[in-house]
C-alpha cells in the first residue's frame, strides 16, 4: 500500500500496489508468480477492484508424485 496526500494537505488516499500471499511475498498488481504448488495472480479490474487468485500450476506435485499419476 502507498499513502498519497493532496498537495494542499487536506486529504489523503491509500493506493493498493500489490497482493501479499501467505508466504509473505508481495506480488505487484497485474503480475503472477509460482510459490510451491500454486500460481498466484494479482490483478486490478476495470472498476478498480483488486483480485487475488490461486490455482494449481501445471507442474504441481502431490508429495513425491506428479499431479494426475499414481
Tab-separated table of N, CA and C in Angstrom:
chain	number	residue	atom	x	y	z
A	1	UNK	N	0.835	-1.164	0.000
A	1	UNK	CA	0.000	0.000	0.000
A	1	UNK	C	0.886	1.236	0.000
A	2	UNK	N	0.351	2.276	-0.567
A	2	UNK	CA	1.047	3.549	-0.604
A	2	UNK	C	0.045	4.634	-0.206
A	3	UNK	N	0.460	5.549	0.629
A	3	UNK	CA	-0.406	6.647	1.059
A	3	UNK	C	-0.064	7.882	0.228
A	4	UNK	N	-1.079	8.511	-0.335
A	4	UNK	CA	-0.882	9.730	-1.126
A	4	UNK	C	-1.658	10.875	-0.493
A	5	UNK	N	-0.990	12.004	-0.325
A	5	UNK	CA	-1.636	13.209	0.210
A	5	UNK	C	-1.793	14.224	-0.910
A	6	UNK	N	-2.892	14.962	-0.868
A	6	UNK	CA	-3.059	16.073	-1.801
A	6	UNK	C	-2.018	17.140	-1.484
A	7	UNK	N	-1.671	17.935	-2.490
A	7	UNK	CA	-0.661	18.975	-2.299
A	7	UNK	C	-1.041	19.966	-1.205
A	8	UNK	N	-2.336	20.217	-1.057
A	8	UNK	CA	-2.760	21.183	-0.034
A	8	UNK	C	-2.831	20.564	1.362
A	9	UNK	N	-2.608	19.256	1.480
A	9	UNK	CA	-2.571	18.579	2.767
A	9	UNK	C	-3.916	18.370	3.434
A	10	UNK	N	-5.008	18.605	2.711
A	10	UNK	CA	-6.334	18.491	3.321
A	10	UNK	C	-6.933	17.098	3.218
A	11	UNK	N	-6.400	16.259	2.359
A	11	UNK	CA	-6.953	14.912	2.214
A	11	UNK	C	-5.861	13.951	1.780
A	12	UNK	N	-6.170	12.656	1.909
A	12	UNK	CA	-5.227	11.616	1.528
A	12	UNK	C	-5.998	10.392	1.061
A	13	UNK	N	-5.291	9.480	0.407
A	13	UNK	CA	-5.890	8.212	-0.004
A	13	UNK	C	-4.826	7.130	0.033
A	14	UNK	N	-5.275	5.903	0.187
A	14	UNK	CA	-4.379	4.754	0.182
A	14	UNK	C	-4.498	4.077	-1.171
A	15	UNK	N	-3.373	3.822	-1.797
A	15	UNK	CA	-3.331	3.149	-3.090
A	15	UNK	C	-2.777	1.741	-2.881
A	16	UNK	N	-3.493	0.737	-3.372
A	16	UNK	CA	-3.035	-0.653	-3.284
A	16	UNK	C	-2.012	-0.882	-4.394
A	17	UNK	N	-0.838	-1.411	-4.040
A	17	UNK	CA	0.224	-1.612	-5.024
A	17	UNK	C	0.506	-3.080	-5.320
A	18	UNK	N	-0.116	-4.006	-4.555
A	18	UNK	CA	0.128	-5.421	-4.788
A	18	UNK	C	-0.672	-6.287	-3.840
A	19	UNK	N	-0.466	-7.594	-3.954
A	19	UNK	CA	-1.148	-8.586	-3.120
A	19	UNK	C	-0.089	-9.375	-2.352
A	20	UNK	N	-0.323	-9.626	-1.079
A	20	UNK	CA	0.619	-10.398	-0.263
A	20	UNK	C	0.080	-11.813	-0.097
A	21	UNK	N	0.895	-12.809	-0.500
A	21	UNK	CA	0.486	-14.207	-0.399
A	21	UNK	C	0.908	-14.763	0.966
A	22	UNK	N	0.385	-15.937	1.366
A	22	UNK	CA	0.672	-16.472	2.706
A	22	UNK	C	2.157	-16.615	3.047
A	23	UNK	N	3.013	-16.832	2.059
A	23	UNK	CA	4.449	-16.975	2.348
A	23	UNK	C	5.115	-15.632	2.653
A	24	UNK	N	4.365	-14.530	2.506
A	24	UNK	CA	4.900	-13.208	2.812
A	24	UNK	C	5.393	-12.434	1.607
A	25	UNK	N	5.408	-13.051	0.448
A	25	UNK	CA	5.858	-12.390	-0.777
A	25	UNK	C	4.752	-11.466	-1.280
A	26	UNK	N	5.137	-10.276	-1.753
A	26	UNK	CA	4.181	-9.344	-2.340
A	26	UNK	C	4.278	-9.418	-3.856
A	27	UNK	N	3.134	-9.612	-4.501
A	27	UNK	CA	3.061	-9.681	-5.961
A	27	UNK	C	2.514	-8.350	-6.464
A	28	UNK	N	3.230	-7.657	-7.348
A	28	UNK	CA	2.718	-6.394	-7.882
A	28	UNK	C	1.407	-6.603	-8.647
A	29	UNK	N	0.585	-5.565	-8.701
A	29	UNK	CA	-0.676	-5.634	-9.444
A	29	UNK	C	-0.388	-5.976	-10.902
A	30	UNK	N	-1.258	-6.779	-11.491
A	30	UNK	CA	-1.167	-7.265	-12.874
A	30	UNK	C	0.064	-8.135	-13.094
A	31	UNK	N	0.420	-8.901	-12.055
A	31	UNK	CA	1.540	-9.839	-12.136
A	31	UNK	C	1.109	-11.182	-11.568
A	32	UNK	N	1.950	-12.186	-11.795
A	32	UNK	CA	1.702	-13.505	-11.219
A	32	UNK	C	3.034	-14.123	-10.826
A	33	UNK	N	2.961	-15.137	-9.958
A	33	UNK	CA	4.169	-15.870	-9.587
A	33	UNK	C	3.791	-17.253	-9.093
A	34	UNK	N	4.738	-18.172	-9.182
A	34	UNK	CA	4.546	-19.526	-8.671
A	34	UNK	C	5.245	-19.608	-7.323
A	35	UNK	N	4.515	-20.119	-6.329
A	35	UNK	CA	5.051	-20.315	-4.984
A	35	UNK	C	4.572	-21.681	-4.518
A	36	UNK	N	5.501	-22.634	-4.419
A	36	UNK	CA	5.111	-24.002	-4.080
A	36	UNK	C	4.321	-24.610	-5.227
A	37	UNK	N	3.177	-25.207	-4.920
A	37	UNK	CA	2.346	-25.841	-5.948
A	37	UNK	C	1.341	-24.890	-6.582
A	38	UNK	N	1.374	-23.637	-6.198
A	38	UNK	CA	0.335	-22.711	-6.652
A	38	UNK	C	0.877	-21.570	-7.500
A	39	UNK	N	0.041	-21.138	-8.433
A	39	UNK	CA	0.306	-19.902	-9.160
A	39	UNK	C	-0.649	-18.854	-8.600
A	40	UNK	N	-0.096	-17.734	-8.198
A	40	UNK	CA	-0.868	-16.628	-7.632
A	40	UNK	C	-0.917	-15.501	-8.646
A	41	UNK	N	-2.089	-14.906	-8.827
A	41	UNK	CA	-2.258	-13.765	-9.731
A	41	UNK	C	-2.860	-12.607	-8.949
A	42	UNK	N	-2.330	-11.431	-9.171
A	42	UNK	CA	-2.837	-10.212	-8.547
A	42	UNK	C	-3.210	-9.262	-9.679
A	43	UNK	N	-4.489	-8.957	-9.805
A	43	UNK	CA	-4.950	-8.114	-10.910
A	43	UNK	C	-5.866	-7.003	-10.401
A	44	UNK	N	-6.034	-5.996	-11.241
A	44	UNK	CA	-6.942	-4.889	-10.946
A	44	UNK	C	-7.997	-4.852	-12.042
A	45	UNK	N	-9.271	-4.976	-11.649
A	45	UNK	CA	-10.384	-4.952	-12.603
A	45	UNK	C	-10.600	-3.547	-13.155
A	46	UNK	N	-11.432	-3.458	-14.201
A	46	UNK	CA	-11.761	-2.160	-14.792
A	46	UNK	C	-12.418	-1.218	-13.794
A	47	UNK	N	-13.130	-1.767	-12.816
A	47	UNK	CA	-13.791	-0.926	-11.813
A	47	UNK	C	-12.876	-0.585	-10.638
A	48	UNK	N	-11.606	-0.996	-10.711
A	48	UNK	CA	-10.628	-0.665	-9.682
A	48	UNK	C	-10.490	-1.689	-8.575
A	49	UNK	N	-11.264	-2.768	-8.636
A	49	UNK	CA	-11.207	-3.802	-7.603
A	49	UNK	C	-9.937	-4.634	-7.766
A	50	UNK	N	-9.241	-4.889	-6.657
A	50	UNK	CA	-8.042	-5.727	-6.662
A	50	UNK	C	-8.476	-7.166	-6.403
A	51	UNK	N	-7.983	-8.105	-7.239
A	51	UNK	CA	-8.372	-9.507	-7.139
A	51	UNK	C	-7.114	-10.364	-7.031
A	52	UNK	N	-7.110	-11.297	-6.068
A	52	UNK	CA	-6.015	-12.252	-5.938
A	52	UNK	C	-6.587	-13.642	-6.189
A	53	UNK	N	-5.955	-14.389	-7.113
A	53	UNK	CA	-6.419	-15.734	-7.462
A	53	UNK	C	-5.304	-16.735	-7.211
A	54	UNK	N	-5.697	-17.937	-6.758
A	54	UNK	CA	-4.749	-19.027	-6.503
A	54	UNK	C	-5.208	-20.236	-7.300
A	55	UNK	N	-4.309	-20.797	-8.122
A	55	UNK	CA	-4.606	-22.016	-8.875
A	55	UNK	C	-3.401	-22.947	-8.791
A	56	UNK	N	-3.640	-24.256	-8.967
A	56	UNK	CA	-2.524	-25.200	-9.067
A	56	UNK	C	-1.790	-24.930	-10.370
A	57	UNK	N	-0.475	-24.855	-10.326
A	57	UNK	CA	0.253	-24.643	-11.579
A	57	UNK	C	0.508	-25.978	-12.275
A	58	UNK	N	0.876	-25.922	-13.536
A	58	UNK	CA	0.976	-27.111	-14.390
A	58	UNK	C	1.936	-28.165	-13.854
A	59	UNK	N	2.992	-27.772	-13.148
A	59	UNK	CA	3.989	-28.727	-12.652
A	59	UNK	C	3.836	-29.024	-11.167
A	60	UNK	N	2.666	-28.762	-10.611
A	60	UNK	CA	2.430	-29.016	-9.182
A	60	UNK	C	2.588	-30.503	-8.884
A	61	UNK	N	3.104	-30.803	-7.698
A	61	UNK	CA	3.301	-32.195	-7.301
A	61	UNK	C	2.328	-32.569	-6.192
A	62	UNK	N	2.215	-33.872	-5.987
A	62	UNK	CA	1.392	-34.409	-4.904
A	62	UNK	C	2.329	-35.305	-4.095
A	63	UNK	N	3.023	-34.708	-3.138
A	63	UNK	CA	4.053	-35.454	-2.418
A	63	UNK	C	5.198	-35.763	-3.365
A	64	UNK	N	5.502	-37.053	-3.532
A	64	UNK	CA	6.582	-37.468	-4.432
A	64	UNK	C	6.089	-37.702	-5.849
A	65	UNK	N	4.794	-37.579	-6.087
A	65	UNK	CA	4.207	-37.902	-7.384
A	65	UNK	C	3.820	-36.643	-8.148
A	66	UNK	N	3.889	-36.740	-9.465
A	66	UNK	CA	3.357	-35.668	-10.292
A	66	UNK	C	1.846	-35.698	-10.203
A	67	UNK	N	1.232	-34.572	-10.315
A	67	UNK	CA	-0.221	-34.494	-10.261
A	67	UNK	C	-0.826	-35.340	-11.377
A	68	UNK	N	-1.839	-36.134	-11.049
A	68	UNK	CA	-2.518	-36.971	-12.041
A	68	UNK	C	-1.912	-38.349	-12.222
A	69	UNK	N	-0.853	-38.687	-11.439
A	69	UNK	CA	-0.249	-40.020	-11.535
A	69	UNK	C	-0.469	-40.762	-10.229
A	70	UNK	N	-0.220	-42.067	-10.250
A	70	UNK	CA	-0.370	-42.891	-9.037
A	70	UNK	C	0.934	-43.032	-8.308
